[in-house]
Amino acid sequence: MSVNNKKIVFIDRDGVINFDSPQYIKNEDEFVFIPGSAEAFGLLKDNGFETIIITNQSVIGRKMVTSEGLEKIFSKMRTGIIESGGRILDIFFCPHVPEDKCGCRKPEPGLLNMAKEKYSVDMSGAYMIGDTAKDMLAAERAGVGRKILVRTGSGVKTLDKIKSGELNTPDYIADDLMAAVKWVISDGTGLI
Ligand SMILES: [Mg+2]
C-alpha cells in the first residue's frame, strides 16, 4: 500500500498519547490518555494526515506483558482514538530489551524503516512526535523530515539534553500532542 498522496505523522505512544509510568504500562487499565491526545488524532485525520505509532515495548521481552495483553492495550488506544474522530494507519512496536541489541528498538531506526517500506513513505515529508531522545534520534537516523518534542512524559528531561548539547534541537517543541499536531497542520498547509 502506498500513501504517497498523504502526509505521514509518526507518533510515539508512552508519554505522548498516554501517561507513562516507571513501572511500565502493563494492562489496559494503566493506559490513560493524556488530555487532548485522542482528539489530536481527529484533527490530523480531518486535515488529511495518516498516523503510524512507533513504540518500544520492552515489556514483552521482560515478560511483563504477553502479546495478547499488548494487543488489548493497543485496542483501548485505537478505540479511544476512533471515538475522537481519528484513526491509526498502523502500529510498529519493538518487543526487545536493550540487551538484545536489535535494530528496531529506538534510537535505532528499524521500526521507522519498516513503516517506510510497507507504505512507501516519503520520509523527508514525514513528521515524528515523541518525548525522548530515542524518538528524536531514531527519526534523525531514518531521515524523517520534521522532529517534534513534546513536554509531556519524559519531554522536560529531554529538553535538558538539548540544552547541554547532547541532542540536536528538534524542529518544534510543543506542550503536548495536541499542540504538536496544530504545528504539524500549520506546517503542512499554512491554515493555522
Ligand atoms: Mg515515549
CSV table of C-alpha atoms and ligand atoms in Angstrom, one decimal:
chain,number,residue,atom,x,y,z
A,1,MET,CA,0.0,0.0,0.0
A,2,SER,CA,1.3,3.4,-0.9
A,3,VAL,CA,0.3,6.5,1.0
A,4,ASN,CA,2.3,8.9,-1.2
A,5,ASN,CA,-0.5,11.3,-1.5
A,6,LYS,CA,-0.8,11.6,2.3
A,7,LYS,CA,1.5,13.1,4.8
A,8,ILE,CA,2.6,10.7,7.5
A,9,VAL,CA,2.9,11.5,11.2
A,10,PHE,CA,4.9,9.0,13.2
A,11,ILE,CA,3.9,9.2,16.9
A,12,ASP,CA,5.5,7.6,20.0
A,13,ARG,CA,3.0,6.1,22.5
A,14,ASP,CA,4.0,6.3,26.1
A,15,GLY,CA,4.4,9.8,27.4
A,16,VAL,CA,2.9,11.2,24.3
A,17,ILE,CA,-0.5,9.6,23.8
A,18,ASN,CA,-0.9,8.2,27.3
A,19,PHE,CA,0.7,8.9,30.7
A,20,ASP,CA,3.9,6.9,31.1
A,21,SER,CA,5.0,5.1,34.2
A,22,PRO,CA,8.4,4.0,35.5
A,23,GLN,CA,6.6,0.7,36.3
A,24,TYR,CA,5.6,0.4,32.6
A,25,ILE,CA,2.1,0.2,31.1
A,26,LYS,CA,1.1,-3.5,31.8
A,27,ASN,CA,-2.6,-3.6,31.1
A,28,GLU,CA,-5.4,-1.6,29.6
A,29,ASP,CA,-6.4,-0.1,33.0
A,30,GLU,CA,-3.0,1.5,33.2
A,31,PHE,CA,-3.4,3.1,29.7
A,32,VAL,CA,-4.8,6.5,30.3
A,33,PHE,CA,-4.9,9.2,27.6
A,34,ILE,CA,-3.2,12.5,28.2
A,35,PRO,CA,-6.0,15.1,27.9
A,36,GLY,CA,-6.4,16.1,24.3
A,37,SER,CA,-4.2,13.4,22.8
A,38,ALA,CA,-7.1,11.3,21.3
A,39,GLU,CA,-8.7,14.4,19.9
A,40,ALA,CA,-5.4,15.3,18.2
A,41,PHE,CA,-5.8,12.2,16.0
A,42,GLY,CA,-9.2,13.5,14.9
A,43,LEU,CA,-7.6,16.8,13.9
A,44,LEU,CA,-4.9,15.0,11.9
A,45,LYS,CA,-7.5,12.9,10.1
A,46,ASP,CA,-9.7,15.9,9.3
A,47,ASN,CA,-6.6,17.6,7.7
A,48,GLY,CA,-5.6,14.6,5.6
A,49,PHE,CA,-2.8,13.2,7.6
A,50,GLU,CA,-2.2,9.5,8.4
A,51,THR,CA,-0.7,8.4,11.7
A,52,ILE,CA,1.6,5.5,12.4
A,53,ILE,CA,2.6,4.5,16.0
A,54,ILE,CA,6.2,3.8,16.6
A,55,THR,CA,6.8,2.4,20.1
A,56,ASN,CA,9.4,0.5,22.2
A,57,GLN,CA,7.6,-2.2,24.2
A,58,SER,CA,10.3,-4.0,26.1
A,59,VAL,CA,7.5,-5.2,28.5
A,60,ILE,CA,7.2,-8.1,26.0
A,61,GLY,CA,10.9,-9.0,26.2
A,62,ARG,CA,10.8,-8.5,30.0
A,63,LYS,CA,7.9,-11.0,30.1
A,64,MET,CA,5.8,-8.4,32.0
A,65,VAL,CA,3.1,-8.3,29.3
A,66,THR,CA,2.0,-11.0,26.8
A,67,SER,CA,1.4,-10.3,23.1
A,68,GLU,CA,-2.3,-10.7,23.8
A,69,GLY,CA,-2.1,-8.2,26.7
A,70,LEU,CA,-0.3,-5.7,24.5
A,71,GLU,CA,-3.0,-6.1,21.8
A,72,LYS,CA,-5.6,-5.3,24.4
A,73,ILE,CA,-3.8,-2.1,25.4
A,74,PHE,CA,-3.5,-1.1,21.7
A,75,SER,CA,-7.2,-1.9,21.2
A,76,LYS,CA,-8.1,0.5,24.0
A,77,MET,CA,-5.9,3.1,22.4
A,78,ARG,CA,-7.5,2.6,18.9
A,79,THR,CA,-11.0,2.7,20.3
A,80,GLY,CA,-10.4,6.0,22.1
A,81,ILE,CA,-8.9,7.5,19.0
A,82,ILE,CA,-11.7,6.3,16.7
A,83,GLU,CA,-14.3,7.6,19.2
A,84,SER,CA,-12.5,11.0,18.9
A,85,GLY,CA,-12.8,11.0,15.1
A,86,GLY,CA,-9.2,9.9,14.4
A,87,ARG,CA,-7.6,6.8,13.1
A,88,ILE,CA,-4.3,4.9,13.2
A,89,LEU,CA,-2.9,3.5,10.0
A,90,ASP,CA,-0.6,1.0,11.7
A,91,ILE,CA,1.4,0.3,14.8
A,92,PHE,CA,5.0,-0.8,14.8
A,93,PHE,CA,6.5,-2.0,18.1
A,94,CYS,CA,9.8,-3.3,19.2
A,95,PRO,CA,9.4,-6.2,21.7
A,96,HIS,CA,13.1,-6.5,22.6
A,97,VAL,CA,15.1,-5.5,25.7
A,98,PRO,CA,18.2,-3.3,25.2
A,99,GLU,CA,20.5,-6.4,25.8
A,100,ASP,CA,19.0,-7.9,22.6
A,101,LYS,CA,20.9,-5.3,20.6
A,102,CYS,CA,18.2,-5.4,17.9
A,103,GLY,CA,17.9,-3.0,15.1
A,104,CYS,CA,14.3,-1.9,15.9
A,105,ARG,CA,14.5,-0.5,19.4
A,106,LYS,CA,14.6,3.2,19.2
A,107,PRO,CA,17.0,5.1,18.9
A,108,GLU,CA,17.6,2.5,16.1
A,109,PRO,CA,15.6,3.4,13.0
A,110,GLY,CA,14.4,-0.1,12.3
A,111,LEU,CA,10.7,0.4,13.1
A,112,LEU,CA,10.6,3.6,11.0
A,113,ASN,CA,12.4,1.8,8.2
A,114,MET,CA,9.8,-1.0,8.3
A,115,ALA,CA,6.9,1.6,8.0
A,116,LYS,CA,8.7,3.3,5.2
A,117,GLU,CA,9.0,0.0,3.3
A,118,LYS,CA,5.4,-1.1,3.9
A,119,TYR,CA,3.8,2.2,2.9
A,120,SER,CA,6.4,3.8,0.6
A,121,VAL,CA,6.6,6.7,2.9
A,122,ASP,CA,8.4,9.9,1.7
A,123,MET,CA,10.4,10.3,4.9
A,124,SER,CA,11.6,13.8,4.1
A,125,GLY,CA,7.9,14.9,4.1
A,126,ALA,CA,7.1,13.0,7.3
A,127,TYR,CA,6.9,14.0,11.0
A,128,MET,CA,7.9,12.4,14.2
A,129,ILE,CA,6.4,13.3,17.5
A,130,GLY,CA,8.0,12.0,20.7
A,131,ASP,CA,9.0,12.7,24.2
A,132,THR,CA,12.5,11.2,24.4
A,133,ALA,CA,16.0,11.5,22.8
A,134,LYS,CA,15.4,8.0,21.5
A,135,ASP,CA,12.5,9.2,19.4
A,136,MET,CA,14.4,12.2,18.0
A,137,LEU,CA,17.5,10.1,17.2
A,138,ALA,CA,15.5,7.3,15.5
A,139,ALA,CA,13.7,9.9,13.4
A,140,GLU,CA,17.0,11.6,12.5
A,141,ARG,CA,18.6,8.2,11.5
A,142,ALA,CA,15.6,7.3,9.4
A,143,GLY,CA,15.6,10.6,7.6
A,144,VAL,CA,12.3,11.9,8.9
A,145,GLY,CA,11.9,15.5,7.8
A,146,ARG,CA,10.5,17.2,10.9
A,147,LYS,CA,11.0,16.2,14.5
A,148,ILE,CA,8.8,17.5,17.3
A,149,LEU,CA,9.4,17.0,21.0
A,150,VAL,CA,6.5,17.2,23.5
A,151,ARG,CA,6.9,18.3,27.1
A,152,THR,CA,4.7,15.5,28.4
A,153,GLY,CA,6.2,12.2,29.6
A,154,SER,CA,10.0,12.5,29.6
A,155,GLY,CA,9.9,15.6,27.5
A,156,VAL,CA,11.1,18.1,30.1
A,157,LYS,CA,14.1,15.8,30.9
A,158,THR,CA,14.8,15.5,27.2
A,159,LEU,CA,14.9,19.3,27.0
A,160,ASP,CA,17.9,19.3,29.4
A,161,LYS,CA,19.8,17.1,26.8
A,162,ILE,CA,19.1,19.7,24.2
A,163,LYS,CA,20.3,22.5,26.4
A,164,SER,CA,23.5,20.6,27.2
A,165,GLY,CA,24.2,20.0,23.5
A,166,GLU,CA,23.8,16.2,23.9
A,167,LEU,CA,20.8,16.2,21.5
A,168,ASN,CA,20.1,18.3,18.4
A,169,THR,CA,17.3,20.9,18.7
A,170,PRO,CA,14.1,19.5,17.2
A,171,ASP,CA,12.1,21.4,14.7
A,172,TYR,CA,9.5,22.3,17.2
A,173,ILE,CA,8.9,21.9,21.0
A,174,ALA,CA,5.2,21.5,21.9
A,175,ASP,CA,3.5,21.5,25.3
A,176,ASP,CA,1.6,18.3,24.3
A,177,LEU,CA,0.4,16.2,21.4
A,178,MET,CA,-2.5,18.5,20.6
A,179,ALA,CA,-0.1,21.5,20.4
A,180,ALA,CA,2.3,19.4,18.3
A,181,VAL,CA,-0.4,18.4,15.9
A,182,LYS,CA,-1.6,22.0,15.5
A,183,TRP,CA,2.0,22.9,14.5
A,184,VAL,CA,2.2,20.0,12.0
A,185,ILE,CA,-1.0,21.1,10.3
A,186,SER,CA,0.1,24.7,10.1
A,187,ASP,CA,3.5,23.5,8.7
A,188,GLY,CA,1.7,21.3,6.1
A,189,THR,CA,-1.0,23.7,4.9
A,190,GLY,CA,-0.5,27.1,6.3
A,191,LEU,CA,-4.1,27.0,7.5
A,192,ILE,CA,-3.4,27.8,11.2
B,1,MG,MG,7.7,7.9,25.0
